[in-house]
Short mmCIF file of N, CA and C in Angstrom, two decimals:
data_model
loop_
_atom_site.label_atom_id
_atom_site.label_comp_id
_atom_site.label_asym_id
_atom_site.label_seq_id
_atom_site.Cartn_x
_atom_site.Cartn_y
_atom_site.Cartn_z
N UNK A 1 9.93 13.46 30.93
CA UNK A 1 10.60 13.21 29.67
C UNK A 1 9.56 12.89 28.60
N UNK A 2 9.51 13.30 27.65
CA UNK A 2 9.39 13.08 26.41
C UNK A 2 9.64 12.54 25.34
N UNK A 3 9.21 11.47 24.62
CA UNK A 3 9.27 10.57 23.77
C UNK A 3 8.31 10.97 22.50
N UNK A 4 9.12 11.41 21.76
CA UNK A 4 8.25 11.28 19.95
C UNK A 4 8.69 10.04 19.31
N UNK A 5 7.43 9.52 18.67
CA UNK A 5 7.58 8.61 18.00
C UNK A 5 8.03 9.17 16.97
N UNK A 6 9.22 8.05 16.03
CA UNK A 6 10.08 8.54 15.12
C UNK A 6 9.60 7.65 13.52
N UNK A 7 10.10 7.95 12.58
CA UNK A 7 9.41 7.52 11.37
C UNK A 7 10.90 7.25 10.88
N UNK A 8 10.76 5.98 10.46
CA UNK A 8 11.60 4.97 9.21
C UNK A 8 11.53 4.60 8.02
N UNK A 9 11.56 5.01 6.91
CA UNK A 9 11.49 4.42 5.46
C UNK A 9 12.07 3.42 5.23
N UNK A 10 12.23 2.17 5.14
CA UNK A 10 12.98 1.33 4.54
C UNK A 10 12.49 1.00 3.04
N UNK A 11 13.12 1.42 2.17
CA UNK A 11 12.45 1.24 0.55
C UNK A 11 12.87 -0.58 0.47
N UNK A 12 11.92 -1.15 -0.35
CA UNK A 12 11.84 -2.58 -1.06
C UNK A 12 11.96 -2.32 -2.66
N UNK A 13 11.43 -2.02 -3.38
CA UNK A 13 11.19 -2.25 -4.54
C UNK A 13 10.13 -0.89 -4.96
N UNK A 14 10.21 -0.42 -5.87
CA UNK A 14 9.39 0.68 -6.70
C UNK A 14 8.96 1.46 -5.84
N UNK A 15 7.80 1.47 -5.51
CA UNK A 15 6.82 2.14 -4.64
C UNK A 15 6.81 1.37 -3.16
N UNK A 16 7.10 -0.02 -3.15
CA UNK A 16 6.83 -0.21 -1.92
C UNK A 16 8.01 -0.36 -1.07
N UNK A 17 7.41 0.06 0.21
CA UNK A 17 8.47 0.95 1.41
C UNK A 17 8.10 0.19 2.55
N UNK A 18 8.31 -0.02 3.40
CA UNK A 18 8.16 -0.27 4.92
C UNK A 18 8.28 0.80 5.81
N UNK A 19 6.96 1.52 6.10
CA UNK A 19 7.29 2.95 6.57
C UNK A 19 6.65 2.37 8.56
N UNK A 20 7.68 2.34 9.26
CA UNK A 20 7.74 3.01 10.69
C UNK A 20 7.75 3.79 11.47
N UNK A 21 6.25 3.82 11.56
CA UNK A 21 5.93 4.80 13.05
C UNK A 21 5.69 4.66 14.04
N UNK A 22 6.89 4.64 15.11
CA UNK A 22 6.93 3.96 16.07
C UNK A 22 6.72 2.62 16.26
N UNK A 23 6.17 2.25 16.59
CA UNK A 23 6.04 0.22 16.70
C UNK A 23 4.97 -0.28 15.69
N UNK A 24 4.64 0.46 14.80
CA UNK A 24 3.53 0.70 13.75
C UNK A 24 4.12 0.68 12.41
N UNK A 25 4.16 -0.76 11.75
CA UNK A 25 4.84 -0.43 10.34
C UNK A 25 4.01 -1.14 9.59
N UNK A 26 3.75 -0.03 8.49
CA UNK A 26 2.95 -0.06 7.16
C UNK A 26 3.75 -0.18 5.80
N UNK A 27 3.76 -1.71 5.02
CA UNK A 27 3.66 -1.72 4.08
C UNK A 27 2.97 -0.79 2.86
N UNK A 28 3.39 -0.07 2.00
CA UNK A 28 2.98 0.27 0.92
C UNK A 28 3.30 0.03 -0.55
N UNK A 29 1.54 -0.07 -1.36
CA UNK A 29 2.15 -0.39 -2.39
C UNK A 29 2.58 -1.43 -2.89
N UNK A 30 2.38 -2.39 -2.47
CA UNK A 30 3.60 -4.42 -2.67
C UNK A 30 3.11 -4.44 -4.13
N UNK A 31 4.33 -4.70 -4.42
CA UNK A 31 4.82 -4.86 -5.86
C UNK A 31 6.21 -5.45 -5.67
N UNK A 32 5.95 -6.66 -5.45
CA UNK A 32 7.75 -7.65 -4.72
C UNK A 32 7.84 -8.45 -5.86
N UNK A 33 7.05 -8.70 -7.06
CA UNK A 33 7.57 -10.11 -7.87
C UNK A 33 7.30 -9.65 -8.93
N UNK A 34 8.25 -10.40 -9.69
CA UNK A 34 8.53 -10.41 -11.49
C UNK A 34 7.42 -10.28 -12.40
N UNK A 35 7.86 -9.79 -13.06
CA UNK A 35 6.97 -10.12 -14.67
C UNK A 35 5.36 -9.37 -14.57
N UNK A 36 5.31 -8.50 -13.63
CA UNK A 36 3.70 -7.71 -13.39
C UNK A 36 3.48 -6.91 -15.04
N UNK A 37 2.51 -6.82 -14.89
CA UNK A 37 1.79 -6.26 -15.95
C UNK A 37 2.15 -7.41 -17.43
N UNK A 38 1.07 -8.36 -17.31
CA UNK A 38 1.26 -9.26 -18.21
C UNK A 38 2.86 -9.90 -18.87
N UNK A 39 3.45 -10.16 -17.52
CA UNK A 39 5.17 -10.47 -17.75
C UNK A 39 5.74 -9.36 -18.32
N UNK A 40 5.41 -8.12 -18.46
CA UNK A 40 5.91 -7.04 -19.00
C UNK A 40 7.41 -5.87 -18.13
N UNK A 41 7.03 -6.53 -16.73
CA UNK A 41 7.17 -5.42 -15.82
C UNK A 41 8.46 -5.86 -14.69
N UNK A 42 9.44 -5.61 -14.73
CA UNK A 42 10.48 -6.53 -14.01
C UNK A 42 10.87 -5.52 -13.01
N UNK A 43 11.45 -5.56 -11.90
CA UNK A 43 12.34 -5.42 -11.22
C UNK A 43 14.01 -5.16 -11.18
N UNK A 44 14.71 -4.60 -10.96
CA UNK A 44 16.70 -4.69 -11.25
C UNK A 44 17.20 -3.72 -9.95
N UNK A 45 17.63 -4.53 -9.17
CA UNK A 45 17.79 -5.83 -9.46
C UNK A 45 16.24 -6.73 -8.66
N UNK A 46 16.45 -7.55 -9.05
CA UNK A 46 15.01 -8.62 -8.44
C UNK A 46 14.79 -8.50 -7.27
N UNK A 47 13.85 -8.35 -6.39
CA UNK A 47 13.50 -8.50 -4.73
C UNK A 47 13.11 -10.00 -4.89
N UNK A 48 14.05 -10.81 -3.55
CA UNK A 48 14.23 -12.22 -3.71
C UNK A 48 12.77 -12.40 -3.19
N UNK A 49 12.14 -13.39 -3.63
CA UNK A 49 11.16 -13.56 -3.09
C UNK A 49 10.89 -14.26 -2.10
N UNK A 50 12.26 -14.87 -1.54
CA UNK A 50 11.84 -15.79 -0.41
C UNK A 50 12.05 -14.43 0.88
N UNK A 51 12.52 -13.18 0.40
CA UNK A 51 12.27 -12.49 1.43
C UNK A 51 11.12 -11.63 1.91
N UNK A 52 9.78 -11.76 0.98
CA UNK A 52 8.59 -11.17 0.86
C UNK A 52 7.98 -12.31 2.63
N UNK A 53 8.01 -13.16 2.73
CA UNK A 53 7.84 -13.62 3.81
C UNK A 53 8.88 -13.64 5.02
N UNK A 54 9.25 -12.83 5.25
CA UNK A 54 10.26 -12.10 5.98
C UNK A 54 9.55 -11.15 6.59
N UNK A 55 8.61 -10.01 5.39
CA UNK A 55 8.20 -8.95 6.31
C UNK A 55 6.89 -8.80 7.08
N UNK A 56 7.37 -7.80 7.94
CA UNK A 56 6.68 -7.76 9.09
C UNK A 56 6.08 -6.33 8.91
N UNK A 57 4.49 -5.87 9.08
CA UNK A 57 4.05 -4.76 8.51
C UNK A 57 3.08 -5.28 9.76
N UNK A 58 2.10 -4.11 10.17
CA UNK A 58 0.99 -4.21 10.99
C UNK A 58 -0.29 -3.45 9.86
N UNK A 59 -0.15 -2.70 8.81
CA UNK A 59 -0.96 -2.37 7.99
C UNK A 59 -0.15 -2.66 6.59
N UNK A 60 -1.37 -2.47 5.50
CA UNK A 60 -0.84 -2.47 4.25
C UNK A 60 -1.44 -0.96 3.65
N UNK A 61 -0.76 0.04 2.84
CA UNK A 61 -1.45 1.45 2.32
C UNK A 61 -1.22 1.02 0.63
N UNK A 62 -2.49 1.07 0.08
CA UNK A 62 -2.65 1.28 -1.60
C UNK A 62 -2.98 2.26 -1.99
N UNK A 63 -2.33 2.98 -2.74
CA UNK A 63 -2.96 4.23 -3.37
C UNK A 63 -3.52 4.22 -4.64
N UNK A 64 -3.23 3.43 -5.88
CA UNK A 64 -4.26 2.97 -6.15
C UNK A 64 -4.43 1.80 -6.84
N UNK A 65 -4.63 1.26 -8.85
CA UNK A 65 -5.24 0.34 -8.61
C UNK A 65 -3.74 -0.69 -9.67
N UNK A 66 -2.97 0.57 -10.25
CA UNK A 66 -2.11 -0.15 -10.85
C UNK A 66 -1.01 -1.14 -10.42
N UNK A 67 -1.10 -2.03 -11.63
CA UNK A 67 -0.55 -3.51 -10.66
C UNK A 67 1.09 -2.88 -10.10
N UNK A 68 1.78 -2.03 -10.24
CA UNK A 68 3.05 -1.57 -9.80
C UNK A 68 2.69 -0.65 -8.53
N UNK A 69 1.47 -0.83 -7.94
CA UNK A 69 1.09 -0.38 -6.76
C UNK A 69 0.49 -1.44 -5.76
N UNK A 70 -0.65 -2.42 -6.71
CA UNK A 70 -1.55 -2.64 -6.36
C UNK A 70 -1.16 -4.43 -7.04
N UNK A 71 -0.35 -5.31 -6.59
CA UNK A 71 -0.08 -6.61 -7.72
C UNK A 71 -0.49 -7.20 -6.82
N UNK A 72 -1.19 -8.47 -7.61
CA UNK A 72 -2.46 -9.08 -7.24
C UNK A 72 -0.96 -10.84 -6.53
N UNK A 73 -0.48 -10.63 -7.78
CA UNK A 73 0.70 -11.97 -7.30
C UNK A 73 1.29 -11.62 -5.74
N UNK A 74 1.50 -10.50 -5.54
CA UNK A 74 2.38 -10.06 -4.10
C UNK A 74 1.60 -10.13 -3.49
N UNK A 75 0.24 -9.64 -3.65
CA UNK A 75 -0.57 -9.48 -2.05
C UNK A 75 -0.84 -11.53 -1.90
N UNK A 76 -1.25 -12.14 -2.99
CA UNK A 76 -0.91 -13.41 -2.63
C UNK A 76 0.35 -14.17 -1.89
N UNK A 77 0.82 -13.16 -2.23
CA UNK A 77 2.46 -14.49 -1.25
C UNK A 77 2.86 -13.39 0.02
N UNK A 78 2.26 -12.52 0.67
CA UNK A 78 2.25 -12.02 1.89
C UNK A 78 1.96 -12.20 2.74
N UNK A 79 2.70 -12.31 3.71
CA UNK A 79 2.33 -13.70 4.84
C UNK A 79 1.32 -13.39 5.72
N UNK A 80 0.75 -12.29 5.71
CA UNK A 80 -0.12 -11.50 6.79
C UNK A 80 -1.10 -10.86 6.06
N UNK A 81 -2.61 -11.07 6.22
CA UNK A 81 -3.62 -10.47 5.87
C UNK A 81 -3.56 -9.59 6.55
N UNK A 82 -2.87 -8.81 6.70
CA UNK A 82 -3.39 -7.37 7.70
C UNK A 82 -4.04 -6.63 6.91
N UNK A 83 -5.18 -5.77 7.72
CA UNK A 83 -5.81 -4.50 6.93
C UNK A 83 -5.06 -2.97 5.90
N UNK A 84 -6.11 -3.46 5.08
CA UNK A 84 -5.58 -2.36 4.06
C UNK A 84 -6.15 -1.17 4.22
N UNK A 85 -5.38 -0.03 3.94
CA UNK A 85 -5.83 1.36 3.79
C UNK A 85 -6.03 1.89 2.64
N UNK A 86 -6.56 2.51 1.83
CA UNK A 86 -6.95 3.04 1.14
C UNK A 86 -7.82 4.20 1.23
N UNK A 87 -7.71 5.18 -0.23
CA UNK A 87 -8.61 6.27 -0.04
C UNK A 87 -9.93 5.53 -0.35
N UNK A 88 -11.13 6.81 0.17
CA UNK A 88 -12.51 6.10 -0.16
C UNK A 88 -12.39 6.73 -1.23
N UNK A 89 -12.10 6.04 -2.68
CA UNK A 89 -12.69 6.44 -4.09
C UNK A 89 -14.11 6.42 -4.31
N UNK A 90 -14.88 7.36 -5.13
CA UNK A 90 -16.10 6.65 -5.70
C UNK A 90 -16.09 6.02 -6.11
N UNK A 91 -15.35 5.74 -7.14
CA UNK A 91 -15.44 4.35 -7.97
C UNK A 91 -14.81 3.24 -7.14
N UNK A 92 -14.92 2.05 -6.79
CA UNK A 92 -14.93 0.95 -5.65
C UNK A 92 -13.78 0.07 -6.23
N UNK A 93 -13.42 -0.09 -7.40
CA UNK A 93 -12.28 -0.79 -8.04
C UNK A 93 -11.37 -1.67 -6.94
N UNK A 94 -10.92 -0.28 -6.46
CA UNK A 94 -9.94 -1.19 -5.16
C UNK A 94 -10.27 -2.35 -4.53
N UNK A 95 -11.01 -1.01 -3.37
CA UNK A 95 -12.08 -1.86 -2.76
C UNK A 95 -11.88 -3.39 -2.89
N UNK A 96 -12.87 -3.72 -4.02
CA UNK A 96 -13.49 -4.60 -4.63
C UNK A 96 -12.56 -5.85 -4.57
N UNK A 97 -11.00 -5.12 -5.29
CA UNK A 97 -10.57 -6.05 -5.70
C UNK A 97 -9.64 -6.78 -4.48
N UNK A 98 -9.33 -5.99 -3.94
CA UNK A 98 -8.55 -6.42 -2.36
C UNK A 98 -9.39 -7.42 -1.57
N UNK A 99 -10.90 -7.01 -1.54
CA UNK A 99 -11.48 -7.81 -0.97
C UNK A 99 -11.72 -9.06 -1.40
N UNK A 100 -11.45 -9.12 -2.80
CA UNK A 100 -11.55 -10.56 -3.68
C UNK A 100 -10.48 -11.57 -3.51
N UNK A 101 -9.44 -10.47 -2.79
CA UNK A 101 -8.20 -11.27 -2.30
C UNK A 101 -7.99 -11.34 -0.96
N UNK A 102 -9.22 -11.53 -0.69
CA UNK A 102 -9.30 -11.91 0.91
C UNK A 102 -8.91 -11.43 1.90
N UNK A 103 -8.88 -9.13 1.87
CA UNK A 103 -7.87 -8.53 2.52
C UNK A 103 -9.38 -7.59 3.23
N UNK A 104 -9.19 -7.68 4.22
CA UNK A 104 -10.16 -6.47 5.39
C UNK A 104 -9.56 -5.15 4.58
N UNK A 105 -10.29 -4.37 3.92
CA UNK A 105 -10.05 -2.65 3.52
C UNK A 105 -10.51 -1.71 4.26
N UNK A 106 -10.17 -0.76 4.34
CA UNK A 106 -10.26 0.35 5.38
C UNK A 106 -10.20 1.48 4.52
N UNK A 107 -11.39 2.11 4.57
CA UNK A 107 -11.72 3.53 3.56
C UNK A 107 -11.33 4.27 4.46
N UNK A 108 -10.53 5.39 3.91
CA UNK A 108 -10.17 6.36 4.61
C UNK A 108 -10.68 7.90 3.78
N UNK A 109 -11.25 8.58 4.49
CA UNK A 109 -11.31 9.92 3.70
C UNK A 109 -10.70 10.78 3.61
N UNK A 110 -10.79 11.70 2.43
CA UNK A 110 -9.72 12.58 2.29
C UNK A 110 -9.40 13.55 3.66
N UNK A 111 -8.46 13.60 3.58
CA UNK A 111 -7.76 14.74 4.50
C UNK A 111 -8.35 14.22 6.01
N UNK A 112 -8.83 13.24 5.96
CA UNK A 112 -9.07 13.19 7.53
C UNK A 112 -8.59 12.08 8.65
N UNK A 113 -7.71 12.19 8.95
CA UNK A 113 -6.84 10.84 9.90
C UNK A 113 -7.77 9.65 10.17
N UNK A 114 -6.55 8.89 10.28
CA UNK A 114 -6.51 7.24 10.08
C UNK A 114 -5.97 7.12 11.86
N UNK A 115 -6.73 7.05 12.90
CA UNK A 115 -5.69 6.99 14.11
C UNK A 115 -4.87 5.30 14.13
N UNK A 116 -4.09 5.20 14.35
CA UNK A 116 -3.78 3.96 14.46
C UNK A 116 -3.12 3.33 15.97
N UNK A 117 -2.91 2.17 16.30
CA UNK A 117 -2.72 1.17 17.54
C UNK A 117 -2.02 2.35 18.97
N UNK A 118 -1.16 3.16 18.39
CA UNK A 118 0.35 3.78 19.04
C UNK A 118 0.31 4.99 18.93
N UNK A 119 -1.32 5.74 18.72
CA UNK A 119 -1.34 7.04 18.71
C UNK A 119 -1.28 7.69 17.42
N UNK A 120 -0.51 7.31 16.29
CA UNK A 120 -0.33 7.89 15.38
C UNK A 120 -1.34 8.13 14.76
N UNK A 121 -1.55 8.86 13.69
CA UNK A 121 -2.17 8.54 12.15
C UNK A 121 -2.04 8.93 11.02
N UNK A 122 -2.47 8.37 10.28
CA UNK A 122 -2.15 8.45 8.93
C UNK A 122 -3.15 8.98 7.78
N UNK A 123 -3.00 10.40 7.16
CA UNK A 123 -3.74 10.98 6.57
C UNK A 123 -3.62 10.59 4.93
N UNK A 124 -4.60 10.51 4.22
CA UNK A 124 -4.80 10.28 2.84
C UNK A 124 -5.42 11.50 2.10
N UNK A 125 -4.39 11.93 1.05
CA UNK A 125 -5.14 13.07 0.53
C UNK A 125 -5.06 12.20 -1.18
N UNK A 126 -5.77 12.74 -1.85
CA UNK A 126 -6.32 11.82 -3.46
C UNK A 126 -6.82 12.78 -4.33
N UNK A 127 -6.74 12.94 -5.34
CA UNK A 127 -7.47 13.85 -6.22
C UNK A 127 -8.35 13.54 -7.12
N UNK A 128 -8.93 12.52 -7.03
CA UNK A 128 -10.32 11.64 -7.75
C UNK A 128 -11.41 12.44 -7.54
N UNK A 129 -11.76 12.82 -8.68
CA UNK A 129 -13.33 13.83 -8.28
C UNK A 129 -12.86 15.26 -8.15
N UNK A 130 -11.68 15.40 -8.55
CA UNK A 130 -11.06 16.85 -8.07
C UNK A 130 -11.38 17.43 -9.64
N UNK A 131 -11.53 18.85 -9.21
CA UNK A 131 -11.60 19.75 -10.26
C UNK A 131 -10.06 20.02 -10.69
N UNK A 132 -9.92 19.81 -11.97
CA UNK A 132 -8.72 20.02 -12.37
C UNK A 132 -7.72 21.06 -12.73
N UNK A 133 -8.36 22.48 -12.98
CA UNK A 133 -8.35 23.48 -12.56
C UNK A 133 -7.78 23.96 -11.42
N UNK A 134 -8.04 23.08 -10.16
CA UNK A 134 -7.60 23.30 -8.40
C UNK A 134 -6.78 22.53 -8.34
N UNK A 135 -6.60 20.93 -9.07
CA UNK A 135 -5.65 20.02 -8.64
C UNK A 135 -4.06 19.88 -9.54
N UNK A 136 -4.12 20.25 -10.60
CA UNK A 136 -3.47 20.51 -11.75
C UNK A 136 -3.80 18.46 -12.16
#
C-alpha cells in the first residue's frame, strides 16, 4: 500500500496560510496584527490575536520584505522560533532582518528543493535579478 502525503491550506489572514504537508506545516508570510505599515494597514475582519499563539507551524516561508508579508510585530508574538525559508536574494534585506529578530534563515535557491523532515520539499522560484524581457 501506498501512502501520498497530502497538502492542506488553511488561510489566516492576507498572505498568510498554514500550508500542510503531511506532518510538515509551514507558516507563510505572518502578517496576524493590526495597524502594519505605520498603523496604516488593518485587517476585516481582525485575526484575534490571542490566537497567533495557538499556531503550530514546523517552518516559517517569506517571500519577501513587505511588512504585509514580512511584519516585524507578528514574527514577535509567535510562539516558535522555527526556521525561516526564504529565497537567496542578492540583496540580504531579509536575511538581515529576520535574523535581527532572532529567527535561524534558510537560503534557498532558485528552482532547487528545500527537502524537508517527511520527505517532502519545497521549491522557491523568485524573479530578482531576472531579465525582464523573460520574466514580464
Amino acid at each position: 500500500m501506498i501512502v501520498k502525503n497530502t497538502m492542506k491550506i488553511t488561510h489566516l489572514q492576507s498572505s498568510s496560510q498554514i500550508i500542510s504537508l503531511g506532518n510538515i506545516n509551514v507558516l507563510t508570510d505572518p502578517w496576524l496584527t493590526e495597524g502594519e505599515y505605520y498603523g496604516s494597514w488593518y485587517h476585516y475582519p481582525p485575526f484575534e490575536e490571542c490566537n497567533i499563539s495557538k499556531l503550530s507551524y514546523d517552518y516559517i516561508y517569506v517571500s519577501h520584505i513587505h511588512p504585509d508579508h514580512l511584519s516585524e510585530e507578528t514574527f514577535r508574538k509567535l510562539p516558535y522560533k522555527k526556521p525561516v525559508l526564504i529565497h537567496n536574494y542578492d540583496s540580504k534585506f531579509v536575511k538581515r532582518k529576520l535574523e535581527m529578530l532572532g529567527y535561524q534563515v534558510i537560503e534557498c535557491s532558485h528552482g532547487k528543493p528545500f527537502f524537508l523532515e517527511n520527505g517532502g520539499s519545497i521549491t522557491i522560484y523568485a524573479a530578482d535579478n531576472c531579465n525582464p524581457e523573460l520574466c514580464f
